[in-house]
């Protein structure tokens, strides 16, 4: 067995186990952390497939930012696991249907040989081929309009989410950093010149 | 360098047979990590000394000549202490958290080029790797805070999650400008790109480095780096006056030490990144001196000194001020400077051809 194959099986085994634990773990924080573990292993598999840009982007975006914010929220929730399990049986038919659909789709992809998917030959690239560069070139030439459109839609989504949840409370207090920086000592402190009221004690009279 | 190492490959290599590449890479990793760990130990010593001098104190001077054995003594002390796990803590995560805090800081060194071609892995997506690995560092802190099952660590974890995600954005955006001018994601290429230009040809290499044409980005990156490592004045994560020691409250012994090792290793890493991206890495500042790893080390030490200097100088930021600086100051500066660089590169005054 080739060394790469061993790595692939280790990564996939851990990924599958972690994915299973995501849905079976009782504690939501544990589930989120198993999802992180799963992402790591998937990214390793992508590296094996020589998709280094996607692998790094997965770690950077999902593990580094999305899951951190996710954990941020999940850790602060007080989730009652018992209540979540109450309607398990009533949701089961729908969930099972979606699950079966996904299994069928994955089966079609995995058994692609019978559906003619392997008509497209696997490509071998020269050693100095950089898929980051190729991806960037494609995104900013052939696919520039869809790419820009997608980013504008995301921006609209962000702004919409902020605007929907923004409430201006009357009693909230704000600082004005510009004003704070512009403060001068004489605005806050007044030095008054006062005459000495008591005579200084004569030298050598201490205790 | 390759010629010097050839006899080792020739004579020692056959002893290990097919395992030789693995052994050789492990040797390389040890050669990188061992001086790094020594650097971390002496950075703690140097920090105490420098802050001592800045505050007109002496600093550690009892253990060994000039106090030089102080970090060893500290390490030994922590090593022989018991690692206490609170009863209600989440056992596994409580132990994993300090490991997660240190490991990314070490793993990131895999792509750092120490001299021309002198990197453990000279990968094309080196910058992406660095960003990806450093963004994982926050897990150590938030897992520690949550697993401790205690209020102060949890508050520290929440603060750090928000702070690190915020400053990663300005850090990444500052890097975009660097990537634009160097036209590569490979760290060695980014350094080599700084060796070209009018001033480099005249023998004043330090004026060709990225810090001058990208000066606002340099400052944004440096300050975000300080915030990203949770160093003063951005150390609300472990603000002593407010939440005791943040995520480290429940930790003792070596588990506690690992957080410190991670913090200082991260400081060294951020300094190395600033040196590579903005200060020309291994390049010599003037034409008549040879390039080499010593320049990288010198730049790294200078930036580490700035870290300590900042710590001794500024009072701690308030949390809302930290968020304001990240989102309302740094992100707009980056958003403005990236188009400026873009227009500059398209104009006849382009200096990066």
Coordinates of N, CA and C in Angstrom, one line a residue, chain B residues 164-299:
Chain B
X164 N -9.7 38.2 18.6 CA -8.8 37.6 17.6 C -9.5 37.5 16.2
X165 N -10.8 37.3 16.2 CA -11.4 37.2 14.9 C -11.4 38.6 14.3
X166 N -11.6 39.6 15.1 CA -11.7 41.0 14.6 C -10.3 41.4 14.0
X167 N -9.2 41.1 14.7 CA -7.9 41.6 14.3 C -7.4 40.7 13.2
X168 N -7.9 39.5 13.0 CA -7.5 38.7 11.9 C -7.9 39.4 10.6
X169 N -9.0 40.0 10.6 CA -9.5 40.7 9.4 C -8.5 41.8 8.9
X170 N -8.2 42.7 9.9 CA -7.3 43.7 9.5 C -5.9 43.2 9.1
X171 N -5.5 42.1 9.8 CA -4.2 41.5 9.5 C -4.2 40.9 8.0
X172 N -5.3 40.2 7.7 CA -5.4 39.7 6.4 C -5.5 40.7 5.3
X173 N -6.2 41.8 5.6 CA -6.3 42.9 4.6 C -5.0 43.6 4.4
X174 N -4.2 43.8 5.5 CA -2.9 44.4 5.3 C -2.0 43.5 4.4
X175 N -2.2 42.2 4.6 CA -1.4 41.3 3.8 C -1.8 41.4 2.3
X176 N -3.1 41.7 2.0 CA -3.5 41.7 0.6 C -2.6 42.7 -0.1
X177 N -2.4 43.9 0.5 CA -1.5 44.9 -0.2 C -0.1 44.3 -0.5
X178 N 0.4 43.6 0.5 CA 1.7 42.9 0.3 C 1.7 41.9 -0.9
X179 N 0.6 41.1 -0.9 CA 0.5 40.1 -1.9 C 0.4 40.8 -3.3
X180 N -0.4 41.9 -3.4 CA -0.5 42.6 -4.6 C 0.8 43.1 -5.2
X181 N 1.7 43.6 -4.3 CA 2.9 44.2 -4.9 C 4.0 43.1 -5.1
X182 N 3.8 41.9 -4.4 CA 4.9 40.9 -4.6 C 4.4 39.8 -5.6
X183 N 3.1 39.8 -5.9 CA 2.6 39.0 -7.0 C 2.8 37.5 -6.7
X184 N 2.7 37.1 -5.4 CA 2.9 35.7 -5.0 C 2.4 35.4 -3.6
X185 N 2.1 34.2 -3.4 CA 1.7 33.8 -2.0 C 2.9 33.0 -1.4
X186 N 4.0 32.9 -2.1 CA 5.1 32.1 -1.6 C 6.0 33.1 -0.7
X187 N 6.3 32.7 0.5 CA 7.0 33.6 1.4 C 8.4 34.0 0.8
X188 N 9.1 33.0 0.3 CA 10.4 33.3 -0.3 C 10.3 34.3 -1.4
X189 N 9.3 34.2 -2.3 CA 9.1 35.1 -3.4 C 8.8 36.5 -2.9
X190 N 8.0 36.6 -1.8 CA 7.6 37.9 -1.2 C 8.9 38.6 -0.8
X191 N 9.8 37.8 -0.1 CA 11.1 38.4 0.3 C 11.9 38.8 -0.9
X192 N 12.0 37.9 -1.9 CA 12.8 38.3 -3.1 C 12.3 39.5 -3.8
X193 N 10.9 39.7 -3.8 CA 10.3 40.8 -4.5 C 10.8 42.1 -3.9
X194 N 11.2 42.0 -2.6 CA 11.6 43.3 -1.9 C 13.0 43.6 -2.2
X195 N 13.7 42.7 -2.9 CA 15.1 42.9 -3.2 C 15.2 43.7 -4.6
X196 N 14.1 44.0 -5.2 CA 14.1 44.7 -6.5 C 13.7 46.1 -6.3
X197 N 14.1 46.9 -7.2 CA 13.7 48.3 -7.2 C 14.9 49.3 -7.3
X198 N 14.6 50.5 -7.4 CA 15.6 51.5 -7.7 C 16.6 51.6 -6.5
X199 N 16.1 51.6 -5.3 CA 16.9 51.8 -4.1 C 17.8 50.6 -3.9
X200 N 17.2 49.4 -4.2 CA 18.0 48.2 -4.0 C 19.1 48.1 -5.0
X201 N 18.9 48.7 -6.2 CA 20.0 48.7 -7.2 C 21.1 49.7 -6.8
X202 N 20.7 50.7 -6.1 CA 21.7 51.7 -5.6 C 22.4 51.3 -4.4
X203 N 22.0 50.1 -3.8 CA 22.7 49.6 -2.6 C 22.0 50.0 -1.3
X204 N 20.8 50.7 -1.4 CA 20.1 51.0 -0.2 C 18.9 50.1 -0.1
X205 N 19.1 48.8 0.1 CA 18.0 47.8 0.1 C 16.9 48.2 1.0
X206 N 17.2 48.7 2.2 CA 16.2 48.9 3.2 C 15.1 49.9 2.8
X207 N 15.4 50.7 1.7 CA 14.4 51.6 1.2 C 13.5 51.0 0.2
X208 N 13.9 49.8 -0.3 CA 13.1 49.0 -1.2 C 12.1 48.1 -0.6
X209 N 12.3 47.8 0.7 CA 11.4 46.9 1.4 C 10.0 47.5 1.5
X210 N 9.1 46.5 1.8 CA 7.7 46.9 1.7 C 7.2 48.0 2.8
X211 N 8.0 48.1 3.8 CA 7.6 49.0 4.9 C 7.4 50.4 4.4
X212 N 8.2 50.9 3.5 CA 8.1 52.3 3.1 C 7.0 52.6 2.1
X213 N 6.8 51.8 1.0 CA 5.7 52.1 0.1 C 4.3 51.7 0.8
X214 N 4.4 50.7 1.7 CA 3.1 50.3 2.3 C 3.1 50.7 3.8
X215 N 3.6 51.9 4.1 CA 3.8 52.2 5.5 C 2.5 52.1 6.3
X216 N 1.3 52.5 5.9 CA 0.1 52.4 6.7 C -0.2 50.9 7.0
X217 N 0.0 50.0 5.9 CA -0.2 48.6 6.1 C 0.7 48.0 7.1
X218 N 2.0 48.5 7.1 CA 3.0 48.0 8.1 C 2.6 48.3 9.5
X219 N 2.1 49.6 9.7 CA 1.6 49.9 11.1 C 0.4 49.1 11.5
X220 N -0.6 48.9 10.5 CA -1.8 48.2 10.8 C -1.4 46.7 11.2
X221 N -0.5 46.2 10.4 CA -0.1 44.8 10.6 C 0.6 44.6 12.0
X222 N 1.5 45.5 12.3 CA 2.3 45.5 13.5 C 1.4 45.5 14.7
X223 N 0.4 46.5 14.7 CA -0.5 46.7 15.8 C -1.4 45.5 15.9
X224 N -1.9 45.1 14.7 CA -2.8 43.9 14.8 C -2.1 42.7 15.3
X225 N -0.8 42.6 15.0 CA 0.0 41.5 15.5 C 0.0 41.5 17.0
X226 N 0.2 42.7 17.6 CA 0.2 42.8 19.0 C -1.1 42.4 19.6
X227 N -2.2 42.8 18.9 CA -3.5 42.5 19.4 C -3.8 41.0 19.3
X228 N -3.3 40.4 18.2 CA -3.5 39.0 17.9 C -2.8 38.1 18.9
X229 N -1.7 38.6 19.4 CA -1.0 37.7 20.4 C -1.5 38.0 21.8
X230 N -2.5 38.8 22.0 CA -3.1 39.2 23.3 C -2.0 39.8 24.2
X231 N -1.2 40.6 23.6 CA -0.2 41.3 24.5 C -0.7 42.7 24.9
X232 N -0.1 43.2 26.0 CA -0.4 44.5 26.4 C -0.1 45.5 25.2
X233 N -0.9 46.5 25.0 CA -2.1 47.0 25.7 C -3.4 46.3 25.3
X234 N -3.3 45.2 24.6 CA -4.6 44.5 24.1 C -4.8 43.3 25.0
X235 N -4.3 43.2 26.2 CA -4.4 41.9 26.9 C -5.6 41.9 27.8
X236 N -6.8 42.3 27.3 CA -8.0 42.2 28.1 C -8.4 40.7 28.3
X237 N -7.8 39.8 27.5 CA -8.1 38.4 27.7 C -7.7 37.9 29.1
X238 N -6.5 38.5 29.5 CA -6.0 38.0 30.8 C -5.9 39.2 31.7
X239 N -6.7 40.3 31.5 CA -6.6 41.5 32.3 C -6.6 41.2 33.8
X240 N -5.4 41.4 34.5 CA -5.3 41.0 35.9 C -6.3 41.8 36.8
X241 N -6.6 43.0 36.4 CA -7.4 43.8 37.3 C -8.9 43.5 37.2
X242 N -9.2 42.9 36.1 CA -10.6 42.6 35.8 C -11.0 41.1 36.0
X243 N -10.3 40.2 35.3 CA -10.7 38.8 35.4 C -9.5 37.9 35.8
X244 N -8.7 38.4 36.7 CA -7.6 37.7 37.4 C -6.6 37.3 36.3
X245 N -6.7 36.1 35.6 CA -5.8 35.8 34.6 C -6.5 35.2 33.4
X246 N -7.8 35.5 33.3 CA -8.6 35.1 32.1 C -8.6 33.6 32.0
X247 N -8.3 33.1 30.8 CA -8.5 31.6 30.5 C -7.5 30.8 31.3
X248 N -6.5 31.4 32.0 CA -5.5 30.6 32.7 C -5.8 30.4 34.2
X249 N -6.9 31.0 34.7 CA -7.1 31.0 36.1 C -7.0 29.6 36.7
X250 N -7.7 28.6 36.1 CA -7.8 27.2 36.7 C -6.6 26.4 36.4
X251 N -5.6 26.9 35.6 CA -4.5 26.0 35.2 C -3.3 26.1 36.2
X252 N -2.6 25.0 36.3 CA -1.4 25.1 37.2 C -0.3 24.3 36.5
X253 N 0.9 24.4 37.0 CA 2.0 23.6 36.6 C 2.3 23.7 35.1
X254 N 2.6 22.6 34.4 CA 3.1 22.7 33.1 C 2.0 23.1 32.1
X255 N 0.7 22.8 32.5 CA -0.4 23.2 31.6 C -0.5 24.7 31.5
X256 N -0.2 25.4 32.6 CA -0.2 26.8 32.7 C 1.0 27.3 31.9
X257 N 2.2 26.6 32.0 CA 3.4 27.0 31.3 C 3.2 27.0 29.8
X258 N 2.4 26.0 29.4 CA 2.2 25.8 27.9 C 1.5 27.1 27.3
X259 N 0.6 27.6 28.1 CA -0.1 28.9 27.6 C 1.0 30.0 27.4
X260 N 1.9 30.0 28.4 CA 2.9 31.1 28.3 C 3.8 30.8 27.1
X261 N 4.2 29.6 27.0 CA 5.1 29.2 25.8 C 4.4 29.6 24.5
X262 N 3.1 29.3 24.5 CA 2.4 29.6 23.3 C 2.3 31.1 23.0
X263 N 2.1 31.9 24.0 CA 2.0 33.3 23.8 C 3.4 33.9 23.3
X264 N 4.5 33.4 23.9 CA 5.8 34.0 23.5 C 6.2 33.4 22.2
X265 N 5.8 32.1 21.9 CA 6.2 31.6 20.6 C 5.4 32.4 19.5
X266 N 4.1 32.7 19.8 CA 3.3 33.5 18.9 C 3.9 34.9 18.7
X267 N 4.5 35.5 19.8 CA 5.1 36.8 19.6 C 6.3 36.7 18.6
X268 N 7.1 35.6 18.8 CA 8.3 35.5 17.9 C 7.8 35.2 16.5
X269 N 6.7 34.5 16.3 CA 6.2 34.2 15.0 C 5.7 35.5 14.3
X270 N 4.9 36.3 15.1 CA 4.4 37.5 14.5 C 5.6 38.4 14.1
X271 N 6.6 38.5 14.9 CA 7.8 39.3 14.6 C 8.4 38.8 13.3
X272 N 8.5 37.4 13.2 CA 9.1 36.9 12.0 C 8.2 37.2 10.8
X273 N 6.9 37.2 10.9 CA 6.1 37.5 9.8 C 6.2 39.0 9.4
X274 N 6.3 39.9 10.4 CA 6.5 41.3 10.1 C 7.8 41.5 9.3
X275 N 8.9 40.8 9.8 CA 10.2 40.9 9.2 C 10.1 40.4 7.7
X276 N 9.4 39.3 7.5 CA 9.3 38.7 6.2 C 8.5 39.6 5.2
X277 N 7.3 40.0 5.7 CA 6.4 40.7 4.8 C 6.8 42.2 4.6
X278 N 7.4 42.8 5.6 CA 7.6 44.3 5.4 C 9.0 44.7 5.6
X279 N 9.9 43.9 6.2 CA 11.2 44.3 6.4 C 12.3 43.5 5.7
X280 N 11.9 42.8 4.7 CA 12.8 42.1 3.8 C 13.5 40.9 4.3
X281 N 12.9 40.2 5.3 CA 13.4 38.9 5.8 C 14.9 38.8 5.9
X282 N 15.5 37.9 5.1 CA 16.9 37.7 5.3 C 17.8 38.7 4.5
X283 N 17.1 39.7 3.8 CA 17.9 40.6 3.0 C 18.7 41.6 3.9
X284 N 19.9 41.9 3.3 CA 20.7 42.9 4.0 C 20.2 44.3 3.7
X285 N 20.3 45.2 4.7 CA 19.7 46.6 4.5 C 20.6 47.4 3.5
X286 N 21.9 47.1 3.4 CA 22.7 47.8 2.5 C 23.5 46.8 1.6
X287 N 23.8 47.4 0.4 CA 24.4 46.5 -0.7 C 25.7 45.8 -0.3
X288 N 26.6 46.5 0.5 CA 27.9 45.9 0.7 C 28.0 44.9 1.7
X289 N 26.9 44.6 2.4 CA 26.9 43.5 3.4 C 26.1 42.3 2.9
X290 N 26.6 41.1 3.2 CA 25.9 39.9 2.6 C 24.6 39.6 3.3
X291 N 23.6 39.0 2.5 CA 22.3 38.6 3.0 C 22.6 37.4 3.9
X292 N 21.6 37.1 4.8 CA 21.7 35.9 5.6 C 20.7 35.9 6.7
X293 N 20.7 34.7 7.4 CA 19.7 34.5 8.4 C 19.9 35.5 9.6
X294 N 21.2 36.0 9.8 CA 21.4 36.9 10.9 C 20.6 38.2 10.8
X295 N 20.3 38.6 9.5 CA 19.5 39.8 9.3 C 18.0 39.5 9.8
X296 N 17.5 38.3 9.5 CA 16.2 38.0 9.9 C 16.1 38.0 11.4
X297 N 17.2 37.4 12.1 CA 17.2 37.3 13.5 C 17.2 38.8 14.1
X298 N 18.0 39.6 13.5 CA 18.2 41.0 14.0 C 16.9 41.7 13.9
X299 N 16.2 41.6 12.7 CA 14.9 42.3 12.6 C 13.9 41.8 13.5

